[in-house]
XYZ file of C-alpha atoms in Angstrom:
749
model
C 0.000 0.000 0.000
C 2.845 2.353 0.837
C 4.437 1.673 -2.562
C 1.108 2.266 -4.316
C 0.557 5.518 -2.452
C 4.055 6.654 -3.371
C 3.363 5.896 -7.033
C 0.083 7.833 -6.929
C 1.822 10.792 -5.313
C 4.549 10.666 -7.950
C 2.032 10.607 -10.822
C 0.049 13.395 -9.248
C 3.208 15.446 -8.835
C 4.144 14.899 -12.500
C 0.691 16.001 -13.653
C 0.912 19.079 -11.503
C 4.317 19.881 -12.939
C 2.938 19.892 -16.480
C 3.405 16.286 -17.610
C 1.143 15.733 -20.624
C -1.869 13.589 -19.856
C -2.689 10.616 -22.078
C -5.723 10.798 -24.335
C -8.891 10.354 -22.305
C -11.069 7.266 -22.702
C -14.048 9.281 -23.904
C -11.993 11.171 -26.504
C -10.509 7.905 -27.773
C -13.955 6.303 -27.926
C -15.375 9.202 -29.942
C -12.375 9.171 -32.263
C -12.774 5.464 -33.019
C -16.526 5.837 -33.572
C -15.927 8.787 -35.906
C -13.376 6.839 -37.967
C -15.630 3.783 -38.184
C -18.672 5.844 -39.189
C -16.820 7.957 -41.750
C -15.175 4.898 -43.280
C -18.416 2.914 -43.396
C -20.478 5.635 -45.051
C -17.735 6.871 -47.394
C -16.810 3.401 -48.643
C -20.467 2.424 -48.907
C -21.376 5.507 -50.939
C -18.167 5.089 -52.930
C -19.181 1.602 -53.992
C -22.692 2.861 -54.767
C -21.211 5.532 -57.045
C -19.124 2.851 -58.742
C -22.302 0.887 -59.456
C -23.857 3.871 -61.234
C -20.679 4.456 -63.242
C -19.318 7.364 -61.201
C -15.912 7.463 -59.470
C -16.021 6.447 -55.779
C -14.509 9.802 -54.755
C -17.933 11.401 -55.415
C -19.545 9.157 -52.797
C -16.654 9.701 -50.394
C -17.115 13.475 -50.562
C -20.893 13.146 -50.185
C -20.438 10.972 -47.102
C -19.034 13.875 -45.118
C -21.822 16.194 -46.249
C -24.476 13.657 -45.198
C -22.810 13.022 -41.839
C -22.274 16.742 -41.213
C -24.673 19.435 -40.000
C -26.411 19.539 -43.396
C -28.311 16.255 -42.850
C -27.292 14.185 -39.808
C -26.909 17.278 -37.611
C -30.275 18.589 -38.834
C -32.257 15.341 -38.367
C -30.652 14.143 -35.085
C -28.924 17.184 -33.567
C -28.476 15.544 -30.168
C -26.829 12.387 -31.500
C -24.768 14.438 -33.950
C -23.467 16.622 -31.107
C -22.463 13.511 -29.149
C -20.577 11.848 -32.062
C -19.110 15.025 -33.570
C -18.853 17.408 -30.597
C -17.588 20.955 -30.959
C -14.233 20.027 -29.439
C -10.814 21.164 -30.571
C -9.226 17.916 -29.356
C -11.596 15.763 -31.410
C -11.213 18.008 -34.438
C -7.418 17.806 -34.184
C -7.443 14.005 -33.979
C -9.564 13.719 -37.117
C -7.494 16.402 -38.822
C -4.299 14.371 -38.314
C -5.816 11.319 -40.030
C -7.143 13.572 -42.801
C -3.693 15.018 -43.383
C -2.230 11.532 -43.523
C -4.847 10.799 -46.186
C -3.685 13.829 -48.202
C -0.026 12.875 -47.927
C -0.520 9.176 -48.663
C -2.698 9.977 -51.668
C 0.004 12.264 -53.033
C 2.723 9.670 -52.379
C 0.732 7.105 -54.380
C 0.175 9.714 -57.082
C 3.905 10.395 -57.180
C 4.670 6.682 -57.528
C 2.339 6.559 -60.557
C 3.708 9.744 -62.138
C 5.794 9.399 -65.292
C 8.318 12.216 -64.965
C 9.745 11.657 -68.437
C 6.301 11.991 -69.982
C 5.643 15.161 -67.974
C 8.964 16.625 -69.116
C 8.070 15.823 -72.723
C 4.743 17.591 -72.179
C 6.248 20.264 -69.909
C 5.547 23.185 -72.237
C 1.865 22.263 -72.453
C 1.588 21.768 -68.673
C 3.260 25.147 -68.073
C 0.800 27.035 -70.298
C -2.165 25.231 -68.715
C -0.937 26.036 -65.233
C -0.229 29.648 -66.163
C -3.711 30.092 -67.612
C -5.232 28.227 -64.664
C -3.631 30.691 -62.236
C -3.763 34.075 -63.980
C -7.355 34.171 -65.232
C -8.978 32.756 -62.029
C -6.849 35.183 -60.011
C -8.069 38.140 -62.087
C -11.735 37.055 -61.932
C -11.327 36.381 -58.188
C -9.932 39.879 -57.664
C -12.925 41.381 -59.454
C -15.301 39.270 -57.376
C -13.594 40.313 -54.129
C -13.990 44.002 -54.930
C -17.678 43.631 -55.862
C -18.965 41.466 -52.980
C -21.128 43.323 -50.403
C -19.585 44.326 -47.068
C -21.812 41.818 -45.231
C -19.705 38.975 -46.630
C -16.459 40.449 -45.324
C -15.136 39.743 -41.848
C -13.446 43.181 -41.871
C -14.887 45.586 -44.504
C -12.044 48.029 -43.816
C -9.453 45.541 -45.065
C -10.964 44.653 -48.437
C -7.556 44.369 -50.164
C -6.535 41.363 -48.054
C -10.004 39.815 -48.513
C -9.809 40.338 -52.285
C -6.348 38.772 -52.534
C -7.551 35.856 -50.427
C -10.589 35.229 -52.646
C -8.392 35.494 -55.757
C -6.007 32.905 -54.301
C -8.887 30.580 -53.374
C -10.207 30.803 -56.957
C -6.737 29.856 -58.291
C -6.244 26.724 -56.178
C -6.744 23.242 -57.628
C -6.976 20.041 -55.578
C -4.334 17.612 -56.756
C -5.498 14.868 -54.328
C -9.035 15.029 -55.748
C -7.748 15.242 -59.335
C -5.439 12.281 -58.725
C -8.220 10.203 -57.133
C -10.605 10.967 -60.010
C -7.956 10.042 -62.585
C -7.232 6.801 -60.716
C -10.932 5.952 -60.442
C -11.441 6.603 -64.168
C -8.198 4.690 -64.989
C -6.834 7.775 -66.765
C -3.731 8.439 -64.690
C -1.414 6.798 -67.246
C -3.004 8.628 -70.189
C -1.173 11.653 -71.607
C -4.054 13.871 -70.559
C -3.892 12.449 -67.014
C -0.163 13.063 -66.634
C -0.439 16.588 -68.064
C -3.315 17.319 -65.669
C -1.209 16.171 -62.713
C 1.777 18.215 -63.873
C -0.329 21.335 -64.382
C -2.194 20.737 -61.115
C 0.987 20.420 -59.058
C 2.460 23.549 -60.659
C -0.848 25.320 -60.089
C -0.968 24.257 -56.461
C 2.667 25.181 -55.806
C 2.078 28.702 -57.115
C -1.249 28.839 -55.277
C 0.296 27.882 -51.946
C 3.049 30.454 -52.418
C 0.337 33.049 -53.036
C -1.485 31.823 -49.933
C 1.697 32.193 -47.864
C 2.018 35.772 -49.089
C -1.645 36.617 -48.428
C -1.581 34.949 -44.995
C 1.504 36.964 -44.084
C -0.243 40.096 -45.296
C -3.334 39.259 -43.225
C -1.228 38.637 -40.105
C 0.952 41.739 -40.381
C -1.481 44.058 -42.081
C 1.169 45.098 -44.613
C 2.766 43.710 -47.764
C 5.964 41.851 -46.865
C 8.347 41.316 -49.797
C 10.499 39.031 -47.629
C 7.588 36.578 -47.317
C 7.258 36.454 -51.104
C 10.978 35.911 -51.660
C 11.193 33.236 -48.949
C 8.220 31.270 -50.330
C 9.347 31.379 -53.979
C 13.009 30.669 -53.285
C 12.095 27.849 -50.884
C 10.014 26.032 -53.508
C 12.634 26.463 -56.246
C 15.466 25.393 -53.937
C 13.607 22.316 -52.729
C 12.668 21.106 -56.222
C 16.185 21.751 -57.520
C 17.833 19.760 -54.721
C 15.179 17.008 -54.819
C 15.614 16.204 -58.507
C 19.422 16.232 -58.337
C 20.851 15.207 -54.973
C 17.525 13.825 -53.709
C 17.276 11.382 -56.617
C 20.682 9.899 -55.708
C 19.864 9.753 -51.990
C 16.520 7.978 -52.527
C 18.070 5.413 -54.878
C 20.972 4.674 -52.505
C 18.733 4.422 -49.450
C 16.382 1.990 -51.214
C 19.405 0.013 -52.429
C 20.820 -0.174 -48.883
C 17.476 -1.296 -47.439
C 17.180 -4.014 -50.102
C 20.720 -5.263 -49.518
C 20.524 -5.126 -45.734
C 16.941 -6.138 -44.944
C 15.055 -6.858 -48.153
C 11.343 -7.431 -48.681
C 8.322 -5.287 -49.530
C 7.654 -4.348 -45.889
C 11.063 -2.719 -45.439
C 10.712 -0.964 -48.808
C 7.266 0.383 -47.879
C 8.514 1.679 -44.526
C 11.511 3.537 -45.939
C 9.430 5.089 -48.743
C 7.015 6.467 -46.148
C 9.874 7.723 -43.966
C 11.492 9.577 -46.893
C 8.216 11.083 -48.111
C 7.092 12.203 -44.640
C 10.468 13.806 -43.950
C 10.223 15.575 -47.333
C 6.711 16.774 -46.439
C 8.029 18.103 -43.117
C 10.860 19.874 -44.934
C 8.605 21.673 -47.421
C 6.238 22.609 -44.595
C 9.137 24.104 -42.652
C 10.115 26.128 -45.734
C 6.697 27.778 -45.699
C 5.355 25.887 -48.715
C 2.804 23.107 -48.851
C 3.742 19.790 -47.163
C 1.953 17.942 -49.954
C 4.611 19.128 -52.430
C 7.342 17.267 -50.526
C 5.347 14.034 -50.326
C 4.444 14.158 -54.011
C 8.008 14.953 -55.132
C 9.638 12.155 -53.153
C 6.892 9.778 -54.289
C 8.046 10.475 -57.851
C 11.693 9.861 -56.918
C 10.866 6.560 -55.166
C 8.814 5.356 -58.151
C 11.714 6.101 -60.503
C 14.225 4.054 -58.487
C 15.126 0.615 -59.827
C 14.931 -0.668 -56.257
C 11.318 0.459 -55.846
C 9.186 -2.520 -54.835
C 6.016 -2.792 -56.912
C 4.550 -4.968 -54.161
C 5.180 -2.152 -51.663
C 3.556 0.348 -54.017
C 0.494 -1.873 -54.432
C 0.194 -2.301 -50.653
C 0.430 1.461 -50.132
C -2.226 2.053 -52.781
C -4.584 -0.415 -51.061
C -4.096 1.230 -47.643
C -4.712 4.657 -49.159
C -7.737 3.727 -51.269
C -9.299 1.516 -48.608
C -8.767 3.646 -45.505
C -6.947 6.978 -45.511
C -8.319 8.598 -48.687
C -12.013 7.909 -47.833
C -11.480 9.339 -44.326
C -9.822 12.420 -45.827
C -12.617 13.124 -48.322
C -15.393 12.385 -45.829
C -13.797 14.586 -43.153
C -13.622 17.415 -45.705
C -17.359 17.099 -46.316
C -18.089 17.317 -42.583
C -17.198 21.021 -42.674
C -20.070 21.865 -45.018
C -23.332 23.260 -43.627
C -25.734 23.521 -46.522
C -28.421 24.961 -44.222
C -26.531 28.259 -44.085
C -26.751 28.436 -47.858
C -30.567 28.340 -47.788
C -30.635 32.014 -46.859
C -31.577 33.707 -50.197
C -28.815 36.322 -50.168
C -26.172 33.757 -49.210
C -27.446 31.310 -51.823
C -27.346 33.988 -54.529
C -23.786 34.994 -53.606
C -22.821 31.323 -53.384
C -24.026 30.660 -56.934
C -22.194 33.766 -58.141
C -18.926 32.649 -56.493
C -19.382 29.141 -57.925
C -19.967 30.541 -61.412
C -16.920 32.820 -61.229
C -14.770 29.955 -59.926
C -15.839 27.567 -62.696
C -15.689 30.079 -65.548
C -12.276 31.415 -64.480
C -10.710 27.972 -64.131
C -12.284 26.502 -67.263
C -11.367 29.532 -69.358
C -7.809 29.712 -68.020
C -7.078 25.991 -68.407
C -8.754 25.885 -71.848
C -6.790 28.852 -73.221
C -3.557 27.460 -71.771
C -4.303 24.072 -73.348
C -4.937 25.573 -76.764
C -1.755 27.651 -76.595
C 0.083 24.487 -75.500
C -1.118 22.611 -78.585
C -4.006 20.528 -77.233
C -7.269 19.996 -79.095
C -10.638 21.568 -78.278
C -11.911 18.550 -76.326
C -8.574 18.053 -74.580
C -8.745 21.694 -73.489
C -12.225 21.178 -72.061
C -11.009 18.031 -70.294
C -8.156 20.008 -68.738
C -10.647 22.615 -67.549
C -12.842 19.893 -66.023
C -9.889 18.387 -64.173
C -8.285 21.618 -62.990
C -11.656 22.962 -61.803
C -11.776 20.458 -58.921
C -10.890 22.309 -55.700
C -11.594 19.638 -53.087
C -10.127 19.711 -49.604
C -7.309 22.033 -50.644
C -9.797 24.880 -50.931
C -11.385 23.775 -47.683
C -7.977 24.128 -46.039
C -7.658 27.574 -47.608
C -11.085 28.489 -46.262
C -10.143 27.225 -42.792
C -6.981 29.351 -42.828
C -9.007 32.365 -43.927
C -11.499 31.826 -41.121
C -8.761 31.433 -38.501
C -6.994 34.611 -39.702
C -10.225 36.622 -39.559
C -10.238 37.224 -43.339
C -13.469 35.255 -43.899
C -16.701 35.303 -41.930
C -18.879 32.197 -41.452
C -21.050 32.974 -44.495
C -18.110 33.263 -46.870
C -16.471 30.238 -45.338
C -19.555 28.092 -46.095
C -19.689 29.442 -49.652
C -16.043 28.583 -50.381
C -16.444 25.101 -48.880
C -19.577 24.596 -51.004
C -17.581 25.617 -54.091
C -14.884 23.087 -53.166
C -17.394 20.232 -52.835
C -19.454 21.096 -55.932
C -16.442 21.559 -58.220
C -15.006 18.260 -57.014
C -18.298 16.497 -57.756
C -18.472 18.141 -61.188
C -15.031 16.880 -62.216
C -15.700 13.128 -62.704
C -18.736 13.307 -65.024
C -17.269 16.241 -66.965
C -13.937 14.446 -67.371
C -15.691 11.269 -68.494
C -17.786 13.199 -71.028
C -14.990 15.337 -72.460
C -12.457 12.515 -72.642
C -14.967 10.322 -74.479
C -14.577 12.849 -77.314
C -10.770 12.703 -77.220
C -9.228 10.234 -79.644
C -6.021 8.524 -78.575
C -3.157 9.458 -80.887
C -0.943 6.856 -82.514
C 2.037 7.728 -80.292
C -0.016 7.546 -77.092
C -1.721 4.306 -78.168
C 1.690 2.756 -78.830
C 2.989 3.923 -75.432
C -0.058 2.558 -73.590
C 0.231 -0.759 -75.420
C 3.924 -1.016 -74.547
C 3.164 -0.185 -70.911
C 0.474 -2.855 -70.814
C 2.871 -5.387 -72.319
C 5.592 -4.320 -69.883
C 3.300 -4.870 -66.899
C 2.588 -8.441 -68.050
C 6.110 -9.069 -69.319
C 8.422 -11.401 -67.438
C 11.699 -10.045 -68.812
C 10.816 -6.365 -68.464
C 10.065 -6.826 -64.774
C 13.476 -8.296 -64.008
C 15.373 -5.598 -62.134
C 17.614 -7.560 -59.771
C 19.463 -10.785 -60.590
C 21.364 -13.033 -58.170
C 24.082 -15.336 -59.564
C 25.507 -17.740 -56.975
C 28.819 -19.011 -58.356
C 31.744 -21.296 -57.760
C 33.232 -20.422 -61.169
C 32.121 -23.431 -63.244
C 31.430 -23.524 -66.977
C 27.652 -23.730 -66.475
C 27.374 -20.602 -64.363
C 29.673 -18.690 -66.720
C 27.366 -19.505 -69.629
C 24.411 -18.495 -67.453
C 26.128 -15.149 -66.805
C 26.495 -14.635 -70.561
C 22.748 -15.108 -70.978
C 22.032 -12.607 -68.177
C 24.189 -9.971 -69.884
C 21.968 -10.333 -72.975
C 18.819 -9.958 -70.853
C 20.196 -6.727 -69.375
C 19.842 -5.053 -72.780
C 16.038 -5.219 -72.518
C 15.975 -3.100 -69.354
C 18.713 -2.083 -66.882
C 19.380 -4.666 -64.168
C 21.432 -4.909 -60.999
C 23.427 -8.144 -60.862
C 24.854 -9.582 -57.655
C 27.457 -12.343 -58.007
C 27.492 -14.330 -54.767
C 30.217 -16.659 -53.525
C 29.044 -18.796 -50.582
C 31.623 -20.278 -48.195
C 30.770 -23.291 -46.070
C 32.356 -23.139 -42.605
C 31.718 -26.650 -41.326
C 35.267 -27.267 -40.123
C 36.435 -26.568 -36.562
C 37.751 -23.040 -36.049
C 41.484 -23.961 -36.041
C 41.128 -25.944 -39.294
C 38.935 -23.312 -40.947
C 41.523 -20.611 -40.210
C 44.265 -22.598 -41.947
C 42.226 -22.678 -45.160
C 41.368 -18.962 -45.352
C 43.936 -18.269 -48.060
C 42.602 -21.113 -50.244
C 39.004 -19.933 -49.752
C 39.892 -16.335 -50.550
C 41.597 -17.416 -53.764
C 38.588 -19.514 -54.767
C 36.177 -16.628 -54.148
C 38.322 -14.147 -56.076
C 38.679 -16.495 -59.049
C 35.007 -17.486 -59.133
C 33.759 -13.899 -58.938
C 36.348 -12.751 -61.487
C 35.100 -15.396 -63.917
C 31.575 -13.953 -63.706
C 32.817 -10.360 -63.952
C 34.862 -11.189 -67.066
C 31.952 -13.061 -68.649
C 29.327 -10.395 -68.027
C 29.109 -7.737 -70.719
C 26.547 -5.434 -69.161
C 25.254 -2.406 -71.077
C 25.346 1.146 -69.766
C 22.826 1.548 -66.960
C 23.219 -1.976 -65.592
C 25.495 -2.624 -62.629
C 27.194 -5.580 -60.985
C 28.365 -6.120 -57.428
C 30.083 -9.087 -55.794
C 29.458 -10.608 -52.385
C 31.216 -13.241 -50.300
C 29.183 -14.773 -47.465
C 29.966 -17.618 -45.121
C 27.951 -20.012 -42.989
C 27.342 -23.643 -42.234
C 25.153 -24.314 -45.274
C 25.619 -22.843 -48.758
C 21.979 -23.318 -49.767
C 20.818 -21.426 -46.669
C 23.173 -18.559 -47.524
C 21.929 -18.350 -51.113
C 18.256 -18.513 -50.106
C 18.764 -15.860 -47.414
C 20.230 -13.497 -50.007
C 17.508 -14.359 -52.548
C 14.842 -13.137 -50.113
C 16.221 -9.582 -50.323
C 14.035 -8.516 -53.227
C 15.595 -10.324 -56.208
C 13.523 -11.059 -59.302
C 15.636 -13.891 -60.735
C 18.174 -16.363 -59.334
C 20.544 -17.744 -62.002
C 22.400 -20.983 -61.307
C 24.831 -23.299 -63.027
C 23.705 -26.943 -62.976
C 27.077 -28.277 -61.832
C 27.457 -26.152 -58.694
C 28.447 -28.622 -55.970
C 28.623 -32.410 -56.056
C 26.170 -34.419 -58.126
C 23.888 -36.934 -56.469
C 21.829 -39.681 -58.053
C 18.852 -38.498 -55.998
C 18.911 -34.985 -57.502
C 18.192 -33.465 -60.905
C 21.130 -31.043 -60.898
C 22.776 -31.508 -57.506
C 21.621 -31.228 -53.911
C 22.415 -27.506 -53.610
C 20.804 -26.361 -56.876
C 17.766 -28.609 -56.424
C 17.061 -27.101 -53.028
C 17.534 -23.492 -54.183
C 15.218 -24.058 -57.167
C 12.529 -25.568 -54.935
C 12.694 -22.932 -52.170
C 13.617 -19.743 -54.055
C 11.168 -16.864 -53.453
C 11.439 -15.749 -57.081
C 11.965 -17.148 -60.577
C 15.041 -19.288 -61.259
C 17.108 -19.963 -64.377
C 19.314 -23.062 -64.311
C 21.820 -23.586 -67.140
C 23.447 -26.887 -68.063
C 26.093 -26.135 -70.668
C 27.075 -29.736 -71.548
C 30.620 -28.359 -71.655
C 33.548 -30.112 -69.926
C 33.695 -29.260 -66.232
C 37.204 -27.957 -65.455
C 39.182 -29.525 -62.627
C 40.999 -27.500 -59.997
C 41.163 -23.757 -60.554
C 38.430 -21.828 -62.339
C 38.683 -22.077 -66.113
C 37.286 -19.164 -68.127
C 35.143 -20.330 -71.033
C 35.026 -18.375 -74.300
C 31.952 -16.356 -75.276
C 29.564 -18.867 -76.805
C 28.155 -18.071 -80.223
C 24.363 -18.350 -80.453
C 22.882 -18.621 -83.936
C 19.791 -20.745 -83.304
C 17.674 -20.943 -80.117
C 14.954 -23.558 -79.655
C 11.960 -23.065 -77.334
C 9.503 -25.952 -76.863
C 6.120 -24.479 -75.935
C 2.759 -25.739 -74.746
C 1.163 -22.288 -74.600
C 1.405 -21.916 -70.809
C 2.547 -18.830 -68.903
C 5.829 -20.638 -68.231
C 6.329 -21.198 -71.955
C 5.559 -17.524 -72.634
C 8.257 -16.489 -70.163
C 10.753 -18.794 -71.893
C 9.812 -17.259 -75.261
C 10.487 -13.791 -73.836
C 13.898 -14.819 -72.504
C 14.857 -16.510 -75.779
C 13.670 -13.574 -77.872
C 15.551 -11.055 -75.736
C 18.768 -13.074 -76.073
C 18.193 -13.495 -79.799
C 17.700 -9.762 -80.303
C 21.218 -9.151 -78.965
C 22.924 -12.102 -80.683
C 21.012 -11.941 -83.994
C 20.034 -15.570 -83.449
C 17.007 -17.271 -84.977
C 14.341 -18.394 -82.491
C 12.301 -21.471 -83.352
C 9.215 -22.241 -81.302
C 8.201 -25.885 -81.459
C 5.047 -27.578 -80.276
C 5.276 -31.354 -80.163
C 2.095 -33.373 -80.676
C 1.982 -36.809 -79.088
C 0.737 -39.190 -81.832
C -1.299 -42.245 -80.798
C -0.169 -45.790 -81.539
C -0.623 -46.841 -85.199
C -3.577 -49.146 -84.486
C -5.511 -46.210 -83.002
C -4.450 -43.632 -85.584
C -7.565 -43.846 -87.778
C -9.873 -43.718 -84.792
C -8.064 -40.637 -83.431
C -7.690 -38.783 -86.742
C -10.563 -36.357 -86.155
C -9.322 -35.591 -82.672
C -5.776 -35.160 -84.012
C -6.912 -32.518 -86.507
C -8.338 -30.500 -83.622
C -5.070 -30.860 -81.704
C -3.102 -29.604 -84.739
C -5.373 -26.562 -84.999
C -4.852 -25.723 -81.319
C -1.091 -26.203 -81.689
C -1.092 -23.758 -84.609
C -2.866 -21.121 -82.503
C -0.454 -21.636 -79.588
C 2.716 -21.106 -81.584
C 1.316 -18.242 -83.663
C 0.319 -16.305 -80.513
C 3.735 -16.763 -78.964
C 5.530 -15.881 -82.205
C 3.938 -12.430 -81.854
C 5.419 -12.091 -78.360
C 8.887 -12.807 -79.726
C 8.500 -10.405 -82.624
C 7.317 -7.628 -80.284
C 10.724 -7.923 -78.580
C 12.512 -7.508 -81.908
C 13.518 -11.150 -82.497
C 13.491 -13.178 -85.706
C 11.007 -15.909 -84.773
C 9.654 -18.923 -86.650
C 7.636 -21.926 -85.537
C 7.470 -25.641 -86.202
C 4.873 -28.232 -85.221
C 6.408 -31.637 -84.535
C 4.552 -34.935 -84.385
C 5.689 -38.247 -82.953
C 5.043 -40.986 -80.449
C 7.659 -39.444 -78.127
C 7.459 -35.608 -78.167
C 10.730 -35.168 -76.258
C 12.596 -37.382 -78.737
C 11.151 -35.344 -81.627
C 12.392 -32.140 -79.957
C 15.877 -33.607 -79.460
C 15.948 -34.895 -83.047
C 14.964 -31.449 -84.365
C 17.659 -29.805 -82.219
C 20.349 -32.119 -83.672
C 19.214 -31.720 -87.270
C 18.965 -27.917 -87.083
C 22.210 -27.588 -85.084
C 20.518 -25.677 -82.303
C 22.931 -23.794 -80.008
C 20.632 -23.383 -77.000
C 17.377 -24.910 -75.760
C 15.276 -22.856 -73.322
C 12.547 -24.680 -71.423
C 9.854 -22.922 -69.435
C 8.326 -24.999 -66.662
C 7.064 -24.975 -63.093
C 8.664 -26.853 -60.261
C 6.861 -29.997 -59.078
C 7.346 -30.558 -55.378
C 9.200 -33.802 -54.711
C 11.116 -34.029 -51.445
C 14.837 -33.537 -51.971
C 14.729 -33.483 -55.782
C 13.822 -30.818 -58.304
C 11.319 -32.193 -60.811
C 9.899 -30.349 -63.842
C 8.313 -33.348 -65.518
C 9.645 -36.341 -67.457
C 9.887 -34.394 -70.736
C 12.171 -31.751 -69.201
C 14.252 -34.449 -67.497
C 14.759 -36.264 -70.795
C 15.723 -33.161 -72.769
C 18.056 -31.978 -70.009
C 19.935 -35.292 -69.846
C 20.069 -36.185 -73.566
C 20.506 -32.793 -75.273
C 23.831 -32.241 -77.081
C 23.710 -28.456 -76.693
C 23.301 -26.157 -73.659
C 19.906 -26.241 -71.956
C 18.390 -23.507 -69.766
C 15.375 -24.231 -67.565
C 13.308 -21.222 -66.508
C 11.043 -21.784 -63.531
C 8.797 -18.853 -62.659
C 6.445 -18.516 -59.718
């Protein structure tokens, strides 16, 4: 009891001395109820909007309006006051989650932003942004001068009010624009990327203007230092971000991959970088959203960016944070105040001025920038969305005493209405926009790249002991690197099973073996500009464990030589390779060169000439991946690729009975090879096909390979789980053991 009393006295003393109290139970309860209610209604209305062919963001914005004083607070004022009390603490808690929604949405937008495309369209985006700022600012200035004194918080300071209204008319809401473009699946379209570029430029200028006007409202005089600080801060940040920041982001992601690996670590570090960037821009007096968006772009451009991490972040944002953000924005709207005739009339006037100014400015900028009539209207529809950004502007104006409650409600109404107008107007205007040949080609290539096996290989692991098989495998990887830049890691695994005093005596021998083995790979690899190679030496009790541990660090392909380690009759390749192939977390490529295995020291093999590559195919996804690999290699070596499909003929006594069925099989075989020939040709390879028939398909394939003097056979297959032994099927086993030329087996997950 004495100890308990002492503890109570200590806690009481700390509270008295100003120790911060934890969040109260009632506040926490209300916060959780608010989140649950906002998420339920916003997601529910979002899905309802999807069913009637509208973007979910419309329903998410409406959710806040319905749960706010306009409906819920009007019908059940008592219950509304209990769930959404007029409490600064509760408002701050919800505001934090809302801001996280803004930042996460902009990070996801940055990850999806094609900077190269924006730079190519930079002139157009600049003119659109310029028009979208200047004309709304001018019309907003005129509106501010003409509004009656009753709508001003301080009629004696009309200049500040006018500048504030002009700034509010100039703002666009990139989060809303981005969400609409995502919902309409337009974010990868040229028009979508230009809209984002123009919107971010628009917002950056708008927030600089807001900083200036807020400083003017606070001090009561025009402060040139505020203007200089805001402009120079934005320029300085963007300049450093896209030079030094690009290098820092890439190196940090590389270090995380090498040290920890996995999508979870990648997701965490992306969020850390983007949140720090948001804090930096906020400290510079410009919008925090700019920092998050910019570093989202840099992370998406990095070769170490994890697509799995990006997908996870998108799901968290779309399923939780973004709906809370949009719904919380709608909570601030009280439509009942707009039912007063004079307020309603002024509200409609402000809405009309806002829409006309933005549409006209964006349209004229689009036309000057070279866009068509309908593209210009689409830009106006997109840039007209104000969303929560204007609500934030209105909140700042209210807190500074620039806006009264009437004008605040009008500006918030404009933000909601313009955001709801954007989706249907964008859908209508873009339905009139024809996709140009260049854009159609780019979209098709992007779609193919997303589904492509080869084009999604960014990191390759090559465990090596310096044998002929792994050297040939390294040659093949260097050809694959010409399709898209890759990072190759050559790994030498040391097994330390000996006692410490014996292991120490063999250090010199081990070091020599590692140096020679890694040098053999380095000499064999002929990587193009943009691709890199690093070497690693690791040690442990089990080589397979070491290789698999490294493979889990975000690699896309593990490349092995079939003769690594000692051969066993119970294995397909050997015990080490069989285990790695079965347990690897990514695709594997195993090469059996059928070349003499050198004894003793590492023997460098000459660069193997490839004139003819054979790919047996059954039309599966695994076969398609093998066709891609073969075609990529052939493009660099000028080799001919032959796709073969072997039909298993029935015994002679059943041939007549099966003839009709056989004709159908031949027709299917023709379709299979023709479809996959197109895949090879799209990668720039010279591809032909052949349909083989015989009682033993694998023997027909081997016979064809001998007759045509094939230099390499690539087999695509999936691993069949057999304890202790890699198994791809009897056909693969037969070809692997009886082929007279090198064989590569590609196993993809």
